PDB file of C-alpha atoms in Angstrom:
ATOM      1  CA  MET A   1      -1.231   7.004 -16.470  1.00 34.00           C
ATOM      2  CA  GLN A   2      -4.554   7.849 -14.851  1.00 33.00           C
ATOM      3  CA  LEU A   3      -5.206   7.967 -11.116  1.00 34.00           C
ATOM      4  CA  ARG A   4      -8.563   7.455  -9.424  1.00 35.00           C
ATOM      5  CA  ILE A   5      -9.289  10.356  -7.102  1.00 34.00           C
ATOM      6  CA  THR A   6      -9.656   9.642  -3.380  1.00 38.00           C
ATOM      7  CA  SER A   7      -9.606  11.894  -0.346  1.00 43.00           C
ATOM      8  CA  ALA A   8      -6.368  13.804   0.108  1.00 45.00           C
ATOM      9  CA  PHE A   9      -6.977  13.591   3.841  1.00 45.00           C
ATOM     10  CA  SER A  10      -7.063   9.789   3.937  1.00 43.00           C
ATOM     11  CA  ALA A  11      -3.504   9.725   5.294  1.00 41.00           C
ATOM     12  CA  ILE A  12      -3.654  12.844   7.449  1.00 40.00           C
ATOM     13  CA  ALA A  13      -5.260  11.252  10.503  1.00 35.00           C
ATOM     14  CA  GLY A  14      -2.005   9.412  11.191  1.00 34.00           C
ATOM     15  CA  ALA A  15       0.293  12.241  10.172  1.00 32.00           C
ATOM     16  CA  ALA A  16       1.352  13.120  13.705  1.00 27.00           C
ATOM     17  CA  ALA A  17       2.442   9.558  14.436  1.00 25.00           C
ATOM     18  CA  ILE A  18       4.336   9.365  11.165  1.00 25.00           C
ATOM     19  CA  LEU A  19       6.179  12.617  11.857  1.00 25.00           C
ATOM     20  CA  VAL A  20       7.145  11.619  15.390  1.00 24.00           C
ATOM     21  CA  SER A  21       8.425   8.227  14.231  1.00 23.00           C
ATOM     22  CA  ALA A  22      10.528  10.027  11.627  1.00 25.00           C
ATOM     23  CA  GLY A  23      12.282  11.961  14.384  1.00 25.00           C
ATOM     24  CA  LEU A  24      10.811  15.389  13.660  1.00 26.00           C
ATOM     25  CA  ALA A  25      10.559  18.139  16.249  1.00 27.00           C
ATOM     26  CA  THR A  26       7.677  17.785  18.698  1.00 27.00           C
ATOM     27  CA  ALA A  27       4.881  20.305  18.094  1.00 31.00           C
ATOM     28  CA  VAL A  28       4.018  22.858  20.755  1.00 32.00           C
ATOM     29  CA  PRO A  29       0.491  22.323  22.143  1.00 35.00           C
ATOM     30  CA  ALA A  30      -2.171  24.864  21.211  1.00 37.00           C
ATOM     31  CA  SER A  31      -2.198  26.164  24.775  1.00 35.00           C
ATOM     32  CA  ALA A  32       1.444  27.271  24.571  1.00 37.00           C
ATOM     33  CA  SER A  33       2.306  30.947  24.337  1.00 37.00           C
ATOM     34  CA  SER A  34       2.643  32.530  20.912  1.00 41.00           C
ATOM     35  CA  ALA A  35       6.145  32.385  19.428  1.00 42.00           C
ATOM     36  CA  ALA A  36       7.824  33.687  16.301  1.00 42.00           C
ATOM     37  CA  PRO A  37       7.570  31.286  13.345  1.00 46.00           C
ATOM     38  CA  ARG A  38      10.617  29.111  12.880  1.00 50.00           C
ATOM     39  CA  PRO A  39      11.625  26.615  10.198  1.00 48.00           C
ATOM     40  CA  THR A  40      10.645  23.054  11.036  1.00 56.00           C
ATOM     41  CA  ALA A  41      11.396  19.620   9.664  1.00 67.00           C
ATOM     42  CA  ILE A  42       9.355  18.683   6.624  1.00 77.00           C
ATOM     43  CA  LYS A  43       8.536  15.094   5.716  1.00 80.00           C
ATOM     44  CA  SER A  44       7.946  14.340   2.033  1.00 81.00           C
ATOM     45  CA  VAL A  45       5.291  11.792   1.136  1.00 77.00           C
ATOM     46  CA  ILE A  46       4.018  10.519  -2.200  1.00 77.00           C
ATOM     47  CA  ASP A  47       0.321  11.172  -2.796  1.00 75.00           C
ATOM     48  CA  THR A  48      -2.007  10.210  -5.621  1.00 72.00           C
ATOM     49  CA  ASP A  49      -4.346  13.196  -5.634  1.00 75.00           C
ATOM     50  CA  PHE A  50      -2.705  16.142  -3.868  1.00 80.00           C
ATOM     51  CA  ALA A  51       0.482  18.203  -4.121  1.00 83.00           C
ATOM     52  CA  GLY A  52       1.184  20.792  -1.465  1.00 86.00           C
ATOM     53  CA  TYR A  53       1.688  21.189   2.267  1.00 89.00           C
ATOM     54  CA  VAL A  54      -0.274  19.815   5.229  1.00 90.00           C
ATOM     55  CA  THR A  55       0.408  20.692   8.873  1.00 91.00           C
ATOM     56  CA  ALA A  56       0.770  17.935  11.442  1.00 86.00           C
ATOM     57  CA  GLY A  57       1.580  17.450  15.115  1.00 85.00           C
ATOM     58  CA  HIS A  58      -0.616  18.323  18.087  1.00 88.00           C
ATOM     59  CA  TRP A  59      -1.582  21.841  17.043  1.00 94.00           C
ATOM     60  CA  ARG A  60      -5.113  23.126  16.476  1.00 96.00           C
ATOM     61  CA  PHE A  61      -5.867  25.714  13.786  1.00 97.00           C
ATOM     62  CA  ARG A  62      -8.484  28.412  13.377  1.00 97.00           C
ATOM     63  CA  PHE A  63      -7.411  30.250  10.204  1.00 97.00           C
ATOM     64  CA  VAL A  64      -5.810  29.569   6.829  1.00 96.00           C
ATOM     65  CA  ALA A  65      -5.493  31.923   3.853  1.00 95.00           C
ATOM     66  CA  ALA A  66      -3.649  32.382   0.572  1.00 93.00           C
ATOM     67  CA  THR A  67      -3.594  34.541  -2.540  1.00 93.00           C
ATOM     68  CA  VAL A  68      -3.959  32.580  -5.770  1.00 93.00           C
ATOM     69  CA  PRO A  69      -3.859  33.860  -9.359  1.00 93.00           C
ATOM     70  CA  VAL A  70      -6.496  32.071 -11.445  1.00 94.00           C
ATOM     71  CA  ALA A  71      -4.665  29.548 -13.600  1.00 91.00           C
ATOM     72  CA  LYS A  72      -5.278  28.788 -17.252  1.00 91.00           C
ATOM     73  CA  CYS A  73      -6.596  25.295 -17.942  1.00 90.00           C
ATOM     74  CA  ARG A  74      -4.353  22.774 -19.650  1.00 84.00           C
ATOM     75  CA  SER A  75      -5.470  21.531 -23.064  1.00 83.00           C
ATOM     76  CA  GLN A  76      -5.807  17.977 -21.747  1.00 79.00           C
ATOM     77  CA  SER A  77      -8.658  18.227 -19.259  1.00 78.00           C
ATOM     78  CA  SER A  78      -7.511  15.250 -17.189  1.00 76.00           C
ATOM     79  CA  GLN A  79      -4.315  17.164 -16.350  1.00 78.00           C
ATOM     80  CA  ASN A  80      -6.111  20.042 -14.642  1.00 83.00           C
ATOM     81  CA  ALA A  81      -6.014  20.538 -10.881  1.00 86.00           C
ATOM     82  CA  ALA A  82      -8.007  22.592  -8.379  1.00 89.00           C
ATOM     83  CA  ALA A  83      -6.155  24.814  -5.902  1.00 92.00           C
ATOM     84  CA  ARG A  84      -7.262  24.067  -2.346  1.00 93.00           C
ATOM     85  CA  VAL A  85      -7.112  26.048   0.904  1.00 95.00           C
ATOM     86  CA  ALA A  86      -8.555  24.134   3.847  1.00 95.00           C
ATOM     87  CA  LEU A  87      -8.801  23.363   7.543  1.00 96.00           C
ATOM     88  CA  ALA A  88      -9.332  19.722   8.509  1.00 93.00           C
ATOM     89  CA  SER A  89      -9.904  17.679  11.627  1.00 92.00           C
ATOM     90  CA  ASP A  90      -8.724  14.116  12.142  1.00 88.00           C
ATOM     91  CA  LYS A  91     -12.106  12.942  10.828  1.00 87.00           C
ATOM     92  CA  LEU A  92     -12.061  12.503   7.056  1.00 81.00           C
ATOM     93  CA  THR A  93     -15.418  14.236   6.554  1.00 85.00           C
ATOM     94  CA  GLU A  94     -14.609  17.393   8.568  1.00 91.00           C
ATOM     95  CA  VAL A  95     -12.830  19.510   5.980  1.00 93.00           C
ATOM     96  CA  ALA A  96     -13.680  23.206   5.611  1.00 95.00           C
ATOM     97  CA  HIS A  97     -12.295  24.027   2.181  1.00 95.00           C
ATOM     98  CA  ILE A  98     -12.196  26.509  -0.679  1.00 96.00           C
ATOM     99  CA  ASP A  99     -11.352  25.111  -4.108  1.00 94.00           C
ATOM    100  CA  LEU A 100     -10.427  27.166  -7.175  1.00 95.00           C
ATOM    101  CA  LEU A 101     -10.955  25.684 -10.616  1.00 93.00           C
ATOM    102  CA  CYS A 102      -8.707  26.547 -13.542  1.00 92.00           C
ATOM    103  CA  GLY A 103     -10.069  28.828 -16.235  1.00 94.00           C
ATOM    104  CA  GLY A 104     -12.179  30.907 -13.859  1.00 95.00           C
ATOM    105  CA  GLY A 105     -15.762  31.834 -14.681  1.00 95.00           C
ATOM    106  CA  SER A 106     -19.048  31.194 -12.899  1.00 95.00           C
ATOM    107  CA  GLY A 107     -18.862  28.357 -10.377  1.00 93.00           C
ATOM    108  CA  SER A 108     -15.065  28.235 -10.380  1.00 95.00           C
ATOM    109  CA  VAL A 109     -14.696  29.347  -6.737  1.00 96.00           C
ATOM    110  CA  ARG A 110     -16.196  26.590  -4.597  1.00 94.00           C
ATOM    111  CA  PHE A 111     -16.431  25.955  -0.876  1.00 95.00           C
ATOM    112  CA  GLY A 112     -17.820  23.507   1.640  1.00 90.00           C
ATOM    113  CA  PRO A 113     -17.839  22.801   5.395  1.00 86.00           C
ATOM    114  CA  VAL A 114     -17.377  19.061   4.814  1.00 82.00           C
ATOM    115  CA  LEU A 115     -15.266  17.068   2.376  1.00 73.00           C
ATOM    116  CA  ASP A 116     -17.887  16.316  -0.289  1.00 70.00           C
ATOM    117  CA  ALA A 117     -19.735  19.648  -0.163  1.00 71.00           C
ATOM    118  CA  HIS A 118     -19.247  21.800  -3.258  1.00 80.00           C
ATOM    119  CA  ARG A 119     -21.190  25.057  -3.292  1.00 89.00           C
ATOM    120  CA  SER A 120     -20.066  28.057  -5.297  1.00 93.00           C
ATOM    121  CA  PHE A 121     -19.379  31.694  -4.540  1.00 95.00           C
ATOM    122  CA  ARG A 122     -21.033  34.199  -6.856  1.00 95.00           C
ATOM    123  CA  LEU A 123     -17.613  35.417  -8.003  1.00 96.00           C
ATOM    124  CA  SER A 124     -16.775  34.853 -11.674  1.00 96.00           C
ATOM    125  CA  PRO A 125     -13.040  35.587 -12.010  1.00 97.00           C
ATOM    126  CA  HIS A 126     -10.972  35.610 -15.186  1.00 97.00           C
ATOM    127  CA  VAL A 127      -7.654  33.881 -15.797  1.00 96.00           C
ATOM    128  CA  GLY A 128      -4.926  35.949 -14.153  1.00 94.00           C
ATOM    129  CA  ASN A 129      -7.211  37.592 -11.571  1.00 96.00           C
ATOM    130  CA  MET A 130      -5.793  37.472  -8.047  1.00 96.00           C
ATOM    131  CA  LEU A 131      -8.039  35.764  -5.505  1.00 97.00           C
ATOM    132  CA  ARG A 132      -7.528  36.062  -1.766  1.00 97.00           C
ATOM    133  CA  VAL A 133      -9.311  33.175  -0.055  1.00 97.00           C
ATOM    134  CA  SER A 134      -9.532  32.232   3.604  1.00 97.00           C
ATOM    135  CA  VAL A 135     -11.252  29.843   6.003  1.00 97.00           C
ATOM    136  CA  PHE A 136     -11.832  30.901   9.629  1.00 98.00           C
ATOM    137  CA  ARG A 137     -13.145  28.755  12.469  1.00 97.00           C
ATOM    138  CA  ASP A 138     -15.264  30.732  14.955  1.00 96.00           C
ATOM    139  CA  ARG A 139     -15.159  28.325  17.896  1.00 94.00           C
ATOM    140  CA  ALA A 140     -17.436  30.359  20.161  1.00 95.00           C
ATOM    141  CA  ALA A 141     -20.240  30.535  17.581  1.00 96.00           C
ATOM    142  CA  CYS A 142     -19.582  27.078  16.079  1.00 95.00           C
ATOM    143  CA  LEU A 143     -19.260  28.648  12.627  1.00 95.00           C
ATOM    144  CA  ASP A 144     -16.924  28.296   9.670  1.00 96.00           C
ATOM    145  CA  LYS A 145     -16.427  31.506   7.698  1.00 97.00           C
ATOM    146  CA  PHE A 146     -15.415  31.310   4.033  1.00 97.00           C
ATOM    147  CA  VAL A 147     -14.142  34.484   2.353  1.00 98.00           C
ATOM    148  CA  ALA A 148     -13.193  34.963  -1.289  1.00 97.00           C
ATOM    149  CA  THR A 149     -12.024  38.307  -2.667  1.00 97.00           C
ATOM    150  CA  ASN A 150     -11.090  39.080  -6.250  1.00 97.00           C
ATOM    151  CA  THR A 151      -8.425  41.690  -5.519  1.00 96.00           C
ATOM    152  CA  SER A 152      -8.198  42.469  -9.233  1.00 95.00           C
ATOM    153  CA  THR A 153     -11.800  43.741  -9.305  1.00 95.00           C
ATOM    154  CA  GLY A 154     -12.569  44.455  -5.643  1.00 95.00           C
ATOM    155  CA  ASN A 155     -15.480  42.007  -5.555  1.00 96.00           C
ATOM    156  CA  SER A 156     -15.731  40.010  -2.345  1.00 96.00           C
ATOM    157  CA  GLU A 157     -18.075  37.520  -0.731  1.00 97.00           C
ATOM    158  CA  THR A 158     -18.294  36.050   2.777  1.00 97.00           C
ATOM    159  CA  ILE A 159     -20.296  32.946   3.604  1.00 96.00           C
ATOM    160  CA  THR A 160     -20.791  31.400   7.069  1.00 95.00           C
ATOM    161  CA  GLU A 161     -21.807  27.819   7.769  1.00 94.00           C
ATOM    162  CA  HIS A 162     -22.894  26.290  11.075  1.00 93.00           C
ATOM    163  CA  THR A 163     -20.802  23.274  12.006  1.00 92.00           C
ATOM    164  CA  PRO A 164     -20.862  21.057  15.108  1.00 93.00           C
ATOM    165  CA  CYS A 165     -19.284  22.670  18.147  1.00 95.00           C
ATOM    166  CA  THR A 166     -17.245  19.498  18.603  1.00 94.00           C
ATOM    167  CA  VAL A 167     -15.266  20.143  15.391  1.00 94.00           C
ATOM    168  CA  VAL A 168     -11.565  20.788  16.046  1.00 95.00           C
ATOM    169  CA  TYR A 169      -9.343  21.527  13.060  1.00 96.00           C
ATOM    170  CA  ARG A 170      -5.890  20.009  13.527  1.00 95.00           C
ATOM    171  CA  HIS A 171      -4.513  20.510  10.017  1.00 94.00           C
ATOM    172  CA  ALA A 172      -4.142  23.346   7.522  1.00 95.00           C
ATOM    173  CA  GLN A 173      -3.774  22.364   3.868  1.00 92.00           C
ATOM    174  CA  LEU A 174      -2.693  24.378   0.830  1.00 90.00           C
ATOM    175  CA  GLY A 175      -1.921  22.960  -2.572  1.00 89.00           C
ATOM    176  CA  ALA A 176      -3.522  21.384  -5.614  1.00 87.00           C
ATOM    177  CA  MET A 177      -6.192  18.673  -5.776  1.00 84.00           C
ATOM    178  CA  PHE A 178      -6.112  16.551  -8.912  1.00 77.00           C
ATOM    179  CA  VAL A 179      -9.626  15.995 -10.167  1.00 61.00           C
ATOM    180  CA  ASN A 180     -11.755  16.606 -13.235  1.00 52.00           C
ATOM    181  CA  SER A 181     -15.401  16.017 -14.081  1.00 45.00           C
ATOM    182  CA  HIS A 182     -14.760  12.286 -14.495  1.00 52.00           C
ATOM    183  CA  GLY A 183     -12.826  11.882 -11.255  1.00 57.00           C
ATOM    184  CA  MET A 184      -9.630  10.967 -13.078  1.00 64.00           C
ATOM    185  CA  PHE A 185      -6.239  12.666 -13.295  1.00 69.00           C
ATOM    186  CA  THR A 186      -3.442  12.180 -15.804  1.00 71.00           C
ATOM    187  CA  PRO A 187      -0.248  13.696 -14.385  1.00 67.00           C
ATOM    188  CA  PRO A 188       1.512  16.141 -16.710  1.00 69.00           C
ATOM    189  CA  ALA A 189       5.270  16.154 -17.168  1.00 70.00           C
ATOM    190  CA  LYS A 190       7.412  16.158 -14.040  1.00 67.00           C
ATOM    191  CA  ASN A 191       7.865  19.578 -12.408  1.00 67.00           C
ATOM    192  CA  THR A 192       4.937  21.139 -14.240  1.00 72.00           C
ATOM    193  CA  ARG A 193       3.663  24.086 -12.205  1.00 76.00           C
ATOM    194  CA  LEU A 194      -0.122  23.937 -11.942  1.00 78.00           C
ATOM    195  CA  TRP A 195      -0.789  26.775  -9.489  1.00 85.00           C
ATOM    196  CA  ALA A 196       1.143  29.565  -7.770  1.00 85.00           C
ATOM    197  CA  ILE A 197      -0.021  30.013  -4.184  1.00 87.00           C
ATOM    198  CA  ARG A 198       1.172  33.199  -2.472  1.00 86.00           C
ATOM    199  CA  ASP A 199       1.055  35.039   0.846  1.00 87.00           C
ATOM    200  CA  LEU A 200       0.339  31.930   2.879  1.00 88.00           C
ATOM    201  CA  ALA A 201      -1.068  32.461   6.363  1.00 92.00           C
ATOM    202  CA  VAL A 202      -1.962  29.974   9.090  1.00 94.00           C
ATOM    203  CA  THR A 203      -3.042  30.769  12.662  1.00 95.00           C
ATOM    204  CA  SER A 204      -3.330  28.334  15.552  1.00 95.00           C
ATOM    205  CA  TYR A 205      -5.870  28.412  18.373  1.00 95.00           C
ATOM    206  CA  ASP A 206      -3.417  30.233  20.638  1.00 93.00           C
ATOM    207  CA  GLY A 207      -2.654  32.924  18.049  1.00 95.00           C
ATOM    208  CA  THR A 208       0.662  31.632  16.733  1.00 94.00           C
ATOM    209  CA  HIS A 209       1.157  32.757  13.142  1.00 93.00           C
ATOM    210  CA  GLY A 210       3.003  30.839  10.462  1.00 89.00           C
ATOM    211  CA  THR A 211       2.596  29.045   7.154  1.00 85.00           C
ATOM    212  CA  PRO A 212       1.822  25.403   6.347  1.00 82.00           C
ATOM    213  CA  CYS A 213       5.586  24.878   6.624  1.00 78.00           C
ATOM    214  CA  GLY A 214       5.908  25.780  10.304  1.00 84.00           C
ATOM    215  CA  PRO A 215       6.496  26.394  13.162  1.00 88.00           C
ATOM    216  CA  TRP A 216       4.482  23.158  13.446  1.00 89.00           C
ATOM    217  CA  PRO A 217       5.587  19.865  11.886  1.00 88.00           C
ATOM    218  CA  ALA A 218       4.457  19.485   8.289  1.00 87.00           C
ATOM    219  CA  GLU A 219       4.222  17.125   5.362  1.00 86.00           C
ATOM    220  CA  LYS A 220       5.107  18.027   1.793  1.00 85.00           C
ATOM    221  CA  HIS A 221       2.879  15.947  -0.481  1.00 82.00           C
ATOM    222  CA  LEU A 222       4.271  15.103  -3.895  1.00 76.00           C
ATOM    223  CA  ALA A 223       1.961  13.799  -6.603  1.00 72.00           C
ATOM    224  CA  ALA A 224       3.010  10.604  -8.347  1.00 68.00           C
ATOM    225  CA  PRO A 225       4.829  11.255 -10.585  1.00 66.00           C
ATOM    226  CA  VAL A 226       6.141  14.359  -8.833  1.00 69.00           C
ATOM    227  CA  VAL A 227       4.319  17.543  -9.879  1.00 68.00           C
ATOM    228  CA  ALA A 228       5.493  20.957  -8.690  1.00 66.00           C
ATOM    229  CA  VAL A 229       3.253  23.423  -6.913  1.00 68.00           C
ATOM    230  CA  ARG A 230       5.042  26.675  -6.096  1.00 66.00           C
ATOM    231  CA  MET A 231       4.214  28.300  -2.796  1.00 63.00           C
ATOM    232  CA  ILE A 232       5.381  31.866  -2.124  1.00 57.00           C
ATOM    233  CA  SER A 233       5.384  32.920   1.515  1.00 48.00           C
ATOM    234  CA  SER A 234       5.453  36.534   2.658  1.00 43.00           C
ATOM    235  CA  SER A 235       7.081  35.614   5.973  1.00 39.00           C
ATOM    236  CA  PHE A 236       9.412  32.634   5.834  1.00 39.00           C
ATOM    237  CA  SER A 237       9.896  29.506   3.779  1.00 44.00           C
ATOM    238  CA  CYS A 238      10.036  25.811   4.541  1.00 51.00           C
ATOM    239  CA  ARG A 239      13.796  25.834   4.253  1.00 48.00           C
ATOM    240  CA  ALA A 240      15.202  29.163   5.415  1.00 38.00           C
ATOM    241  CA  ARG A 241      14.077  32.565   6.562  1.00 36.00           C
ATOM    242  CA  ALA A 242      16.204  34.194   3.856  1.00 29.00           C
ATOM    243  CA  SER A 243      14.184  32.620   1.042  1.00 30.00           C
ATOM    244  CA  ARG A 244      10.672  33.673   0.060  1.00 34.00           C
ATOM    245  CA  PHE A 245       9.875  30.397  -1.679  1.00 34.00           C
ATOM    246  CA  CYS A 246       8.517  27.034  -0.679  1.00 36.00           C
ATOM    247  CA  VAL A 247       9.256  25.095  -3.849  1.00 35.00           C
ATOM    248  CA  PHE A 248       9.246  21.419  -4.750  1.00 30.00           C
TER     249      PHE A 248
END
C-alpha cells in the first residue's frame, strides 16, 4: 500500500479541542509558574505520514531538541522516513523544523522556518553518527535558531532565520515523516523501528521543561499501518517516571 504525503500538521490545529473532548487534563497556560514534569494523558491517533509525538493544549513553546543516531536506509526506498524535530504554530505553514534523512551524507540534515522550506546544513554525517539537533524561538529578536551537532565528530553548525514577530509556536513535534523523492510511502511491516530518538527536551515560554509526552497534553501519532518509532527520554516517559522509554 502506498500513501500520498500530506502535511503532518494538517490535524494539529484542532488538537487542543480533540484532547479536551476526550477528557484529558487541562493544560497549564504559558504564564503559569514552572513546575516539575509530570506524566499526562496521551491520545493515540492514526496518521498517514507521521509517527511520533505532538504536544497539544494551550501551551506555547520556545525550544525542542533531541539526539538522533543516523539511520541506515531500507532497501525499498519508499519505506524510508525522515526524522523530524520541530516547533509549529496553529497555522499549517509556520513550522520551524529540522529533518534528518536516512543514510547520512551531504544534504541529509535539512531545516526550514516554514513547512515547505528545505535547506541543508553543511554537515555530512555517516550512518551511526549521533546528531544533536534543536530549534529555538528567540521571541525578542523574532528569530528561529537551528542547531545541528555531530557529537561523533564534534562538527556543529548554527543557522538563524528571521520570522514574523507574530509567530507563536504552540506545538512541539518529534518523530518520523514518511516521504521519499516521489512523495510516496510504502509502510514496512508492523512495529518496524525506523528511527531511535533520544534525550528529548521541550521548553515552554514560561521555562517549564519536559518532553513531547508532558506535562502538557499530547498526541501519539501512529502511522497506518502502525509503525514503531522508539523515543528514549532522559527525564521521564509518557507512561511512568520509572521507565526511560516512550515506545509504541
